Coordinates of C-alpha atoms in Angstrom, one line a residue:
M661 CA 8.3 263.4 -78.5
S662 CA 6.2 260.9 -79.6
T663 CA 2.4 261.5 -79.5
T664 CA 2.1 258.5 -77.2
S665 CA 5.1 259.2 -74.9
F666 CA 4.9 260.3 -71.4
S667 CA 7.0 263.0 -70.3
V668 CA 7.3 265.2 -67.2
D669 CA 8.2 269.1 -67.2
L670 CA 11.4 268.9 -65.1
R671 CA 12.0 272.6 -66.3
D672 CA 8.8 273.9 -64.5
L673 CA 9.0 271.7 -61.1
H674 CA 12.5 273.1 -60.5
F675 CA 11.2 276.7 -61.8
V676 CA 8.6 276.5 -58.9
L677 CA 10.7 274.8 -56.6
F678 CA 13.9 276.6 -56.5
D679 CA 13.4 280.0 -58.0
Q680 CA 9.4 280.8 -57.1
L681 CA 9.0 279.2 -53.6
A682 CA 12.8 278.8 -52.7
A683 CA 11.8 275.8 -51.2
H684 CA 15.5 274.2 -50.4
E685 CA 16.1 277.2 -48.5
Q686 CA 12.8 277.3 -46.3
L687 CA 13.3 273.2 -46.1
A688 CA 17.0 274.0 -44.9
A689 CA 15.7 275.9 -41.9
I690 CA 13.7 272.7 -40.9
P691 CA 16.7 270.5 -38.3
R692 CA 15.5 267.0 -39.9
F693 CA 16.2 268.2 -43.4
A694 CA 19.1 270.3 -42.6
D695 CA 21.4 267.8 -44.7
L696 CA 19.4 267.9 -47.6
D697 CA 20.2 270.5 -50.1
R698 CA 19.2 271.9 -53.7
E699 CA 21.6 269.1 -55.8
V700 CA 19.8 266.3 -53.5
Y701 CA 16.3 267.3 -54.6
E702 CA 17.2 267.9 -58.2
A703 CA 18.8 264.0 -58.3
T704 CA 15.7 262.8 -56.5
L705 CA 13.4 264.4 -59.0
A706 CA 15.4 263.3 -62.0
E707 CA 15.6 259.8 -60.7
G708 CA 11.6 259.6 -60.1
E709 CA 11.1 261.3 -63.6
R710 CA 13.1 258.2 -65.0
L711 CA 10.8 256.0 -62.8
A712 CA 7.7 257.6 -64.2
R713 CA 8.5 257.3 -67.3
E714 CA 10.3 253.9 -67.6
V715 CA 8.7 252.1 -65.3
L716 CA 5.0 253.1 -64.8
S717 CA 4.0 254.8 -68.3
P718 CA 4.8 251.5 -69.9
I719 CA 2.3 249.8 -67.6
N720 CA -0.6 252.1 -67.7
A721 CA -2.2 251.3 -71.0
P722 CA -2.0 247.6 -70.9
G723 CA -3.0 248.0 -67.3
D724 CA -5.9 250.0 -68.3
L725 CA -6.8 247.3 -71.0
E726 CA -6.2 244.3 -68.8
G727 CA -7.7 245.6 -65.7
C728 CA -7.9 243.5 -62.4
S729 CA -9.6 239.6 -62.4
F730 CA -11.1 238.3 -59.4
D731 CA -11.3 234.4 -58.6
G732 CA -14.2 234.3 -56.6
Q733 CA -12.4 233.2 -53.4
G734 CA -11.4 236.5 -52.5
N735 CA -8.5 237.1 -54.3
V736 CA -7.6 239.8 -56.8
K737 CA -4.7 239.5 -59.4
T738 CA -3.4 243.1 -60.5
P739 CA -2.6 243.8 -64.4
R740 CA 0.6 242.1 -65.9
G741 CA 3.7 244.4 -65.2
Y742 CA 2.2 245.9 -61.6
R743 CA 4.1 243.5 -59.4
E744 CA 7.3 244.0 -60.9
A745 CA 6.8 247.8 -61.0
W746 CA 5.9 247.5 -57.1
E747 CA 9.0 245.8 -56.5
V748 CA 11.1 248.3 -58.1
L749 CA 9.5 251.2 -56.2
R750 CA 9.4 249.2 -53.3
E751 CA 13.3 248.5 -53.3
G752 CA 14.3 251.6 -54.1
G753 CA 12.2 253.4 -51.1
W754 CA 9.9 255.4 -53.3
L755 CA 6.3 254.1 -52.2
A756 CA 6.8 256.3 -49.0
P757 CA 9.0 259.1 -49.7
S758 CA 7.8 261.5 -46.9
A759 CA 7.4 258.5 -43.9
P760 CA 10.1 258.6 -41.3
S761 CA 13.4 256.6 -42.4
E762 CA 13.4 255.0 -39.3
L763 CA 10.6 253.2 -40.3
G764 CA 11.5 252.7 -43.4
G765 CA 10.5 255.8 -45.1
G766 CA 12.5 258.1 -47.5
G767 CA 12.5 260.8 -45.1
L768 CA 12.0 263.3 -47.5
P769 CA 10.1 266.8 -47.3
F770 CA 6.2 266.6 -47.8
T771 CA 6.8 269.2 -50.9
I772 CA 9.3 266.8 -52.5
H773 CA 6.6 263.8 -51.7
M774 CA 4.0 265.7 -53.5
C775 CA 6.5 266.5 -56.3
L776 CA 7.3 262.7 -57.1
S777 CA 3.4 262.0 -56.7
E778 CA 2.9 264.2 -59.7
M779 CA 5.0 262.4 -61.6
L780 CA 4.1 258.9 -60.8
C781 CA 0.6 259.7 -60.4
G782 CA 0.5 261.2 -64.1
A783 CA 2.5 258.1 -65.4
C784 CA 0.1 255.5 -63.9
M785 CA -2.6 256.9 -61.5
A786 CA -4.1 253.6 -61.1
F787 CA -1.0 251.7 -59.8
M788 CA 0.0 254.4 -57.5
M789 CA -3.7 254.1 -55.7
Y790 CA -2.3 251.1 -54.0
A791 CA 0.7 253.1 -52.6
G792 CA -0.9 256.4 -51.4
L793 CA -3.3 254.7 -49.4
T794 CA -0.9 252.3 -47.6
V795 CA 0.8 255.1 -46.9
G796 CA -2.2 257.1 -45.1
A797 CA -3.2 254.0 -43.2
A798 CA 0.3 253.8 -42.1
R799 CA 0.4 257.2 -40.6
V800 CA -3.0 256.3 -38.8
I801 CA -2.0 253.2 -37.5
L802 CA 1.6 254.5 -36.3
G803 CA -0.5 257.3 -34.2
H804 CA -2.8 255.6 -32.6
G805 CA -2.3 251.6 -33.2
P806 CA -1.0 249.1 -30.4
A807 CA 1.8 250.5 -28.8
D808 CA 3.6 246.7 -29.0
T809 CA 2.9 246.1 -32.8
R810 CA 2.4 249.8 -34.5
E811 CA 6.2 250.8 -35.5
M812 CA 6.2 247.0 -36.9
I813 CA 3.0 247.7 -39.1
A814 CA 3.8 250.9 -40.2
R815 CA 7.4 249.5 -41.5
K816 CA 6.0 246.9 -43.5
M817 CA 3.3 249.5 -44.9
F818 CA 5.8 252.0 -45.3
T819 CA 8.4 249.6 -47.1
G820 CA 5.6 247.9 -49.3
E821 CA 5.7 244.9 -47.9
W822 CA 2.1 245.0 -46.8
G823 CA -0.4 247.1 -48.2
G824 CA -3.6 249.3 -46.6
T825 CA -7.0 250.4 -47.2
M826 CA -9.7 252.8 -46.0
C827 CA -12.9 251.4 -45.5
L828 CA -15.9 254.0 -45.3
T829 CA -18.6 253.9 -47.6
E830 CA -21.9 251.3 -47.7
A831 CA -24.4 250.4 -50.1
G832 CA -26.9 253.2 -49.3
A833 CA -25.1 255.3 -47.3
G834 CA -22.9 256.8 -50.0
S835 CA -21.4 260.0 -49.0
S836 CA -23.5 259.6 -45.6
V837 CA -20.8 258.0 -43.5
G838 CA -23.1 258.5 -40.6
D839 CA -25.4 256.3 -41.9
N840 CA -23.1 253.2 -41.8
R841 CA -24.6 249.8 -40.1
C842 CA -21.3 247.9 -39.9
R843 CA -21.4 246.5 -36.6
A844 CA -18.4 246.0 -34.0
T845 CA -18.9 243.5 -30.8
P846 CA -16.5 243.2 -28.2
T847 CA -15.0 240.2 -27.6
D848 CA -13.4 238.8 -24.2
E849 CA -9.6 240.1 -25.6
P850 CA -9.2 243.5 -25.1
G851 CA -9.5 245.8 -27.6
V852 CA -10.4 243.0 -30.2
Y853 CA -13.9 243.1 -32.1
L854 CA -15.6 241.0 -34.1
L855 CA -16.9 243.0 -37.4
E856 CA -20.1 242.4 -39.3
G857 CA -21.1 243.9 -42.6
E858 CA -20.2 245.2 -46.0
K859 CA -18.2 248.1 -47.5
I860 CA -17.9 249.1 -51.3
F861 CA -16.1 251.0 -53.4
I862 CA -12.6 250.1 -51.3
S863 CA -9.6 250.9 -53.7
G864 CA -7.0 248.0 -52.9
G865 CA -9.4 246.0 -51.3
D866 CA -7.3 243.1 -52.5
Q867 CA -4.2 242.7 -54.6
D868 CA -1.1 240.8 -55.4
L869 CA 1.4 243.2 -54.7
T870 CA 1.8 242.3 -50.8
D871 CA 1.8 240.0 -48.3
N872 CA -1.0 241.3 -46.3
I873 CA -3.3 244.0 -46.1
V874 CA -4.5 246.2 -43.3
H875 CA -7.8 247.4 -43.6
L876 CA -9.0 250.5 -41.7
V877 CA -12.7 250.1 -41.0
L878 CA -15.5 252.5 -39.6
A879 CA -18.2 250.4 -37.6
R880 CA -20.7 250.8 -34.8
T881 CA -19.9 249.2 -31.4
P882 CA -23.6 248.2 -29.4
N883 CA -25.2 251.1 -28.0
A884 CA -23.1 253.7 -29.9
G885 CA -25.5 256.7 -31.1
K886 CA -26.4 257.4 -34.2
G887 CA -24.6 259.4 -37.1
T888 CA -20.6 259.8 -37.5
K889 CA -20.2 260.4 -33.4
G890 CA -21.2 256.5 -33.1
L891 CA -18.5 255.6 -35.2
S892 CA -15.2 253.7 -34.1
L893 CA -12.2 252.6 -36.5
F894 CA -10.8 249.3 -36.5
M895 CA -7.3 247.7 -37.9
V896 CA -8.6 244.6 -39.5
P897 CA -5.8 242.5 -41.2
K898 CA -6.2 240.2 -44.5
Y899 CA -3.8 237.8 -42.4
E900 CA -3.5 237.6 -38.3
F901 CA -0.1 238.5 -37.4
D902 CA 2.1 238.2 -34.3
V903 CA 3.9 241.2 -32.4
G904 CA 7.1 240.1 -35.1
G905 CA 4.7 240.3 -37.8
A906 CA 4.7 236.6 -38.7
L907 CA 1.5 235.8 -40.5
G908 CA -1.2 233.6 -39.3
A909 CA -4.5 232.6 -40.4
R910 CA -6.7 234.4 -43.1
N911 CA -9.1 236.9 -41.2
G912 CA -12.7 237.2 -42.3
A913 CA -12.2 240.5 -44.4
K914 CA -13.1 238.9 -48.0
V915 CA -13.5 240.5 -51.3
L916 CA -16.8 239.6 -52.7
R917 CA -16.5 241.0 -56.0
I918 CA -14.6 243.9 -58.2
E919 CA -16.5 246.9 -59.1
E920 CA -16.5 247.7 -63.0
K921 CA -15.6 251.2 -63.2
M922 CA -15.2 253.8 -66.0
G923 CA -11.7 254.5 -65.4
I924 CA -8.5 253.7 -63.3
H925 CA -9.1 249.7 -64.2
G926 CA -5.6 248.9 -62.8
S927 CA -6.8 249.8 -59.3
S928 CA -9.1 247.2 -57.8
T929 CA -12.0 248.7 -56.3
C930 CA -13.8 246.0 -54.4
V931 CA -16.8 245.4 -52.4
L932 CA -15.4 243.9 -49.1
G933 CA -17.5 241.3 -47.0
L934 CA -16.6 241.2 -43.4
G935 CA -17.5 238.3 -40.8
G936 CA -19.3 236.4 -43.8
D937 CA -17.6 232.8 -43.9
L938 CA -14.8 233.6 -41.2
P939 CA -15.3 235.4 -38.0
C940 CA -13.6 238.9 -39.0
R941 CA -11.3 240.3 -35.7
G942 CA -10.6 243.9 -35.8
V943 CA -8.6 245.7 -33.2
L944 CA -9.8 249.3 -31.9
L945 CA -7.8 252.2 -32.8
G946 CA -8.1 254.8 -30.4
Q947 CA -11.2 255.3 -28.3
E948 CA -14.8 253.9 -28.9
N949 CA -16.9 256.7 -30.9
Q950 CA -13.4 258.4 -32.1
G951 CA -13.5 256.6 -35.4
I952 CA -14.4 259.5 -37.7
E953 CA -12.2 261.9 -36.1
L954 CA -8.9 259.4 -36.5
M955 CA -10.3 258.4 -40.2
F956 CA -10.0 262.2 -40.9
L957 CA -6.8 262.3 -40.0
M958 CA -6.6 260.0 -43.4
M959 CA -8.9 261.8 -45.5
N960 CA -7.4 265.0 -44.7
E961 CA -4.4 264.0 -46.2
A962 CA -5.8 261.8 -48.7
R963 CA -8.0 265.2 -50.0
I964 CA -4.5 266.5 -50.7
G965 CA -3.2 263.5 -52.5
V966 CA -6.9 263.6 -54.6
A967 CA -6.1 267.0 -55.6
V968 CA -2.4 266.1 -56.5
Q969 CA -4.0 263.5 -58.9
G970 CA -6.2 266.1 -60.2
H971 CA -3.1 268.2 -61.0
A972 CA -0.9 265.1 -62.0
M973 CA -3.6 264.2 -64.8
A974 CA -3.8 268.0 -66.2
A975 CA 0.0 268.2 -66.4
A976 CA 0.0 264.7 -68.4
A977 CA -2.5 265.7 -70.5
Y978 CA -1.4 268.8 -71.4
N979 CA 2.3 267.4 -72.3
Y980 CA 0.7 265.1 -74.4
A981 CA -1.7 267.4 -76.3
R982 CA 1.7 270.3 -76.6
G983 CA 3.7 267.3 -78.0
Y984 CA 0.8 265.9 -80.6
A985 CA 0.0 269.4 -81.6
Q986 CA 3.7 269.7 -82.7
E987 CA 3.6 266.8 -84.6
R988 CA 0.4 266.7 -86.2
I989 CA 0.4 267.8 -89.6
Q990 CA -2.9 269.0 -90.8
G991 CA -4.6 272.1 -92.8
Q992 CA -2.7 275.2 -93.7
S993 CA -1.8 278.4 -91.9
I994 CA -4.7 281.0 -91.4
R995 CA -2.5 283.3 -93.1
E996 CA -2.1 281.3 -96.1
A997 CA -5.6 279.4 -96.3
R998 CA -6.4 280.8 -99.5
S999 CA -3.7 279.8 -101.4
Q1000 CA -4.2 276.0 -103.2
D1001 CA 0.0 275.9 -103.0
A1002 CA 0.5 276.9 -99.1
P1003 CA 1.9 274.0 -97.4
S1004 CA 0.5 272.1 -94.5
V1005 CA 1.4 272.8 -91.0
A1006 CA 1.3 271.5 -87.7
I1007 CA -1.8 271.9 -85.9
V1008 CA 0.2 273.8 -83.3
Q1009 CA 0.0 276.8 -85.6
H1010 CA -3.8 277.2 -85.6
P1011 CA -5.2 280.0 -83.2
D1012 CA -8.0 277.5 -81.9
V1013 CA -5.4 275.0 -81.0
R1014 CA -3.1 277.5 -79.5
R1015 CA -5.9 278.8 -77.2
M1016 CA -6.6 275.4 -76.2
L1017 CA -3.1 274.4 -74.9
M1018 CA -2.7 278.1 -73.4
T1019 CA -5.8 277.2 -71.4
Q1020 CA -4.0 273.7 -70.4
K1021 CA -0.7 275.3 -70.0
V1022 CA -2.2 277.9 -67.5
Y1023 CA -3.9 275.6 -65.4
A1024 CA -1.4 273.1 -65.1
E1025 CA 1.3 275.5 -64.1
A1026 CA -0.5 277.6 -62.0
M1027 CA -2.3 274.2 -59.9
R1028 CA 1.5 272.9 -59.5
S1029 CA 2.6 276.2 -58.1
L1030 CA -0.4 276.4 -55.5
L1031 CA 0.1 272.6 -54.2
L1032 CA 4.2 273.1 -53.8
R1033 CA 3.1 276.5 -51.8
M1034 CA 0.7 274.1 -49.8
A1035 CA 3.0 271.3 -49.1
L1036 CA 5.6 273.6 -48.1
V1037 CA 3.0 274.6 -45.6
V1038 CA 2.6 271.6 -44.5
D1039 CA 6.3 270.8 -44.1
R1040 CA 6.5 273.9 -41.8
E1041 CA 3.5 273.1 -39.7
H1042 CA 4.5 269.5 -38.9
A1043 CA 7.9 271.7 -37.9
S1044 CA 7.2 274.3 -35.9
E1045 CA 7.7 274.6 -32.5
D1046 CA 5.7 277.9 -32.1
P1047 CA 2.1 276.9 -30.7
A1048 CA 0.6 279.9 -32.3
E1049 CA 2.2 279.7 -35.7
R1050 CA 1.6 275.9 -35.6
E1051 CA -2.3 277.0 -35.0
R1052 CA -2.3 279.6 -37.7
L1053 CA -0.4 277.1 -40.5
R1054 CA -3.0 274.4 -39.6
G1055 CA -5.4 276.7 -40.0
R1056 CA -4.3 277.8 -43.5
I1057 CA -4.3 273.9 -44.4
D1058 CA -7.6 273.2 -43.0
L1059 CA -9.1 276.3 -45.3
L1060 CA -7.6 275.5 -48.5
T1061 CA -7.7 271.3 -48.2
P1062 CA -11.4 271.6 -50.1
I1063 CA -10.5 274.2 -52.2
L1064 CA -7.4 272.5 -53.8
K1065 CA -9.3 269.1 -53.6
A1066 CA -12.3 270.4 -55.6
T1067 CA -10.3 272.7 -58.0
C1068 CA -7.4 271.0 -59.1
T1069 CA -9.7 267.7 -59.6
D1070 CA -12.2 269.4 -61.4
L1071 CA -9.6 271.2 -64.1
G1072 CA -7.7 268.3 -64.4
F1073 CA -10.8 266.7 -65.8
E1074 CA -11.3 269.9 -67.8
V1075 CA -8.0 269.5 -69.0
A1076 CA -8.0 266.2 -70.0
V1077 CA -11.0 266.9 -72.1
G1078 CA -9.4 269.8 -73.7
A1079 CA -6.3 267.3 -74.6
V1080 CA -9.0 265.2 -76.5
Q1081 CA -10.1 268.0 -78.3
V1082 CA -6.3 268.9 -79.2
Y1083 CA -6.2 265.3 -80.4
G1084 CA -9.5 265.8 -82.6
G1085 CA -10.8 262.2 -83.7
Y1086 CA -7.7 260.5 -82.6
G1087 CA -8.2 261.5 -78.9
Y1088 CA -11.5 260.0 -79.1
I1089 CA -9.3 256.3 -79.9
G1090 CA -8.0 253.9 -77.3
E1091 CA -4.4 253.4 -78.7
Y1092 CA -4.1 257.5 -78.0
P1093 CA -3.4 257.8 -74.6
V1094 CA -5.7 261.0 -73.9
E1095 CA -9.4 259.4 -73.5
Q1096 CA -7.8 257.0 -70.7
L1097 CA -6.6 259.6 -68.8
V1098 CA -10.3 261.9 -69.0
R1099 CA -11.6 258.1 -67.7
D1100 CA -9.2 257.8 -64.9
V1101 CA -9.1 261.5 -63.6
K1102 CA -13.1 261.8 -63.4
I1103 CA -13.1 259.7 -60.0
C1104 CA -11.2 262.4 -58.8
S1105 CA -14.1 264.9 -58.4
I1106 CA -15.9 262.0 -56.6
Y1107 CA -13.9 260.2 -54.2
E1108 CA -12.2 261.2 -50.4
G1109 CA -15.9 263.2 -50.4
T1110 CA -17.5 264.4 -53.6
N1111 CA -16.4 267.9 -54.5
G1112 CA -20.1 269.3 -53.5
I1113 CA -19.1 267.9 -50.2
Q1114 CA -15.9 269.6 -50.2
A1115 CA -17.7 273.0 -51.1
M1116 CA -20.3 272.5 -48.2
D1117 CA -17.4 271.7 -45.8
L1118 CA -15.7 274.9 -46.8
V1119 CA -18.8 277.4 -46.7
G1120 CA -20.7 275.9 -43.7
R1121 CA -17.5 275.1 -41.6
K1122 CA -14.3 276.4 -42.5
L1123 CA -15.4 280.3 -43.3
R1124 CA -17.1 280.3 -40.1
I1125 CA -14.2 279.2 -37.9
G1126 CA -13.0 282.2 -35.5
G1127 CA -15.7 284.3 -37.2
G1128 CA -14.1 284.0 -40.4
A1129 CA -10.3 284.4 -39.3
L1130 CA -8.7 281.7 -41.3
F1131 CA -10.5 283.5 -44.5
I1132 CA -9.1 287.0 -43.2
D1133 CA -5.4 285.4 -42.6
W1134 CA -5.6 284.2 -46.0
M1135 CA -7.1 287.3 -47.5
Q1136 CA -4.7 289.7 -45.9
E1137 CA -1.6 287.9 -47.3
A1138 CA -3.0 287.6 -50.7
Q1139 CA -3.2 291.3 -50.7
G1140 CA 0.1 291.9 -49.4
R1141 CA 1.3 289.7 -52.1
L1142 CA -0.9 291.8 -55.2
A1143 CA 0.6 294.7 -53.6
A1144 CA 4.2 293.7 -53.9
A1145 CA 3.5 292.5 -57.6
G1146 CA 2.0 295.9 -58.2
E1147 CA 4.9 297.8 -56.6
A1148 CA 7.2 295.7 -58.8
G1149 CA 5.5 296.8 -62.1
L1150 CA 2.2 294.8 -62.7
G1151 CA 0.2 297.1 -61.4
G1152 CA -2.5 296.4 -64.0
P1153 CA -3.0 292.5 -63.4
A1154 CA -2.7 293.1 -59.5
E1155 CA -5.6 295.6 -60.0
A1156 CA -7.8 293.1 -61.3
I1157 CA -7.0 290.1 -59.4
G1158 CA -7.6 292.3 -56.3
K1159 CA -11.0 292.9 -57.4
A1160 CA -11.4 289.4 -57.7
V1161 CA -10.3 288.8 -54.0
Q1162 CA -12.8 291.6 -52.8
L1163 CA -15.6 290.2 -54.7
L1164 CA -14.7 287.0 -53.2
A1165 CA -15.0 288.5 -49.9
A1166 CA -18.1 290.1 -50.5
S1167 CA -19.3 286.7 -51.9
A1168 CA -18.4 285.0 -48.3
M1169 CA -20.1 287.8 -46.5
H1170 CA -23.4 287.3 -48.7
L1171 CA -23.1 283.7 -48.0
A1172 CA -22.6 284.6 -44.3
G1173 CA -25.7 286.6 -44.1
L1174 CA -27.8 284.2 -46.1
G1175 CA -26.9 281.6 -42.8
K1176 CA -28.0 284.5 -40.4
A1177 CA -31.1 284.7 -42.1
R1178 CA -31.5 281.1 -41.8
K1179 CA -31.6 280.6 -45.6
V1180 CA -29.2 277.8 -45.6
E1181 CA -30.3 275.9 -48.5
A1182 CA -29.8 279.2 -50.8
A1183 CA -26.3 279.4 -48.9
M1184 CA -25.4 276.1 -49.8
M1185 CA -26.5 276.0 -53.2
Q1186 CA -23.7 278.5 -54.2
A1187 CA -21.3 276.5 -52.4
V1188 CA -20.0 274.7 -55.0
P1189 CA -19.6 278.3 -57.5
F1190 CA -18.2 279.7 -54.2
T1191 CA -15.5 277.1 -54.2
R1192 CA -14.4 277.4 -57.8
M1193 CA -14.2 281.0 -57.6
F1194 CA -12.0 281.0 -54.5
G1195 CA -9.6 278.3 -56.6
L1196 CA -9.5 280.5 -59.5
V1197 CA -8.6 283.3 -57.7
L1198 CA -5.8 281.5 -55.6
L1199 CA -4.6 280.3 -59.2
G1200 CA -4.7 284.1 -60.3
V1201 CA -2.1 285.2 -57.2
E1202 CA 0.1 282.2 -58.3
C1203 CA 0.2 283.3 -61.6
I1204 CA 1.3 286.7 -60.8
E1205 CA 4.0 286.1 -58.6
Q1206 CA 5.4 283.5 -61.0
A1207 CA 5.5 286.4 -63.8
L1208 CA 7.2 288.5 -61.1
V1209 CA 10.0 285.8 -60.4
A1210 CA 9.9 285.2 -64.2
A1211 CA 10.5 289.2 -65.0
R1212 CA 13.4 289.1 -62.5
L1213 CA 15.0 286.0 -63.8
R1214 CA 15.2 287.5 -67.2
Q1215 CA 17.3 290.5 -66.3
T1216 CA 20.3 287.6 -65.9
R1217 CA 18.9 284.6 -67.9
G1218 CA 18.1 286.7 -70.7
D1219 CA 14.7 285.8 -72.9
E1220 CA 14.2 282.3 -72.1
P1221 CA 11.1 281.1 -73.5
H1222 CA 9.9 279.4 -70.3
L1223 CA 10.4 282.7 -68.6
I1224 CA 8.6 284.5 -71.3
G1225 CA 5.5 281.8 -70.9
K1226 CA 5.2 282.9 -67.0
Q1227 CA 4.8 286.1 -68.1
R1228 CA 2.2 285.3 -71.1
N1229 CA 0.4 283.2 -68.5
L1230 CA -0.5 286.0 -66.2
E1231 CA -1.8 288.1 -69.5
F1232 CA -3.8 285.2 -70.5
F1233 CA -5.3 284.2 -67.1
V1234 CA -6.4 287.9 -66.4
A1235 CA -7.8 288.2 -69.9
A1236 CA -9.6 285.0 -70.3
L1237 CA -10.1 283.0 -67.3
L1238 CA -10.3 285.5 -64.4
P1239 CA -13.5 286.8 -65.7
Q1240 CA -15.0 283.7 -64.7
A1241 CA -14.4 284.2 -61.4
I1242 CA -16.2 287.7 -61.5
A1243 CA -19.1 286.0 -63.3
L1244 CA -19.2 283.6 -60.3
G1245 CA -18.8 286.3 -57.6
K1246 CA -22.0 288.2 -59.4
S1247 CA -24.1 284.9 -59.7
I1248 CA -23.4 284.0 -56.0
Q1249 CA -24.8 287.5 -54.9
S1250 CA -27.7 287.3 -57.5
N1251 CA -30.2 285.6 -55.0
D1252 CA -31.7 283.2 -57.4
E1253 CA -33.0 280.6 -55.5
S1254 CA -34.9 278.9 -58.6
A1255 CA -33.6 275.6 -58.4
L1256 CA -35.3 275.1 -54.7
D1257 CA -38.6 275.6 -56.3
P1258 CA -40.4 272.6 -54.6
A1259 CA -42.4 272.2 -58.2
L1260 CA -39.5 271.1 -60.0
F1261 CA -37.7 267.8 -60.4
V1262 CA -40.8 265.8 -59.5

């Protein structure tokens, strides 16, 4: 393995999908996936791996160096190689693998979509930004767009002929979406409004990959109320079009400039002007004042997608670091350090390097398991015909989405930083791949709602639904899985992780008590630590289940290194990583409010 070559761990993907989760069997019970089997999924993953390695990875570093360019007239050019890569993925149907096949999508389960996202985002995250936002916007339009054009528009977006964006943020408002000032004035044409304003941080605000771009824009209609409840959602195309999709005149939504960013330079993050030099026509989606509700349909999908991005970058960083550590010869073995004649060894033999690699390995593999388990819940929720079961699964998705988004993106950054440390001085040099990963992945903890906002959503809303019903449902399932692991011979780790689950529950009760005492600031100050604690506990439950599956498989497959690795993952997690969760629980319940002292930060 070259120190700069991208790789995908197909072996571990197969382990999680087929050995641990039996995803092929669960998905076969869903009628629309009944004709798909393990052989189909394995072939799909193999081709996805090839595309990631041969098509996207080669444009990643060059695209980072070149970035996007702006002509001053509202037009953006993507880096060299992007258009060719887009056509390859477009022609193969890889841009929207889980979208309906009758509308140009791949018709695959969301679970397989997430596997492909890990590969493709890990190979070139900036490029895949265009596809992810397009598919998310298309789903909203398909559900709530004009009846006579919604399927046509969705088809063009799912097939990559048109692009899509999400336009929320405005200067000064930032994450406080309710402060948005963009105006929408109704016209004499039913459902059509003229928009005026400016949006910032618009990913894919313009590009040269597609013939048209459909922006989803939040704006405020006349006499609308304040805050998020007064926002409406509008479909604003770059070019006007007729019911058949033929393009017409340029609309008044134009890029004013490209934002200069820390990373993902190949993704055009733009300032978008509405109604400046030309009238900007937008079509209302849904009803007036329904904007934030509809936008959240896209945002929730996007938050899971960003969690996958965080994991994808962690997996790529670990694979790079492992390959480098196996090749890089430096220093003598610790056991022979006093011998002047001792040969130099690969740095993978040094204990501290092994500690760093093990941390990266455990996080990357446990996140993969957690995310694919979540994906199966999404597939089952979409397919369920039992209202009660569908509501239960939807509750699980609602509860875990902010945790996965925050945990996987924070850990994605930490793993990438750890990979730089494994490379040492070379990790800080641009000709090696890991410094770019650090810059690219950092945005994941910020956009689609900062991780602080995710934590506030978890503590302030999700934990309170049904008097804690969502949390209780999860906890009962987790305790059941731990009990099964204990009965199968993993009593020690099951007990250790079980204590963390109980401490998590006590921490949740403590935060609820602060809320009842109207000490809301004190509760919200602990929202991020609580979310991190929850995420660590989730990863621990995945580690113990993977170790259990590996132990069973070793009885027939023997001592495969990969299976041994799963058991070592659990040992390392309990000894080295789980104590973080315990410490966080104690901190959350410490009643420390020193940071709230008004005398500070003046």
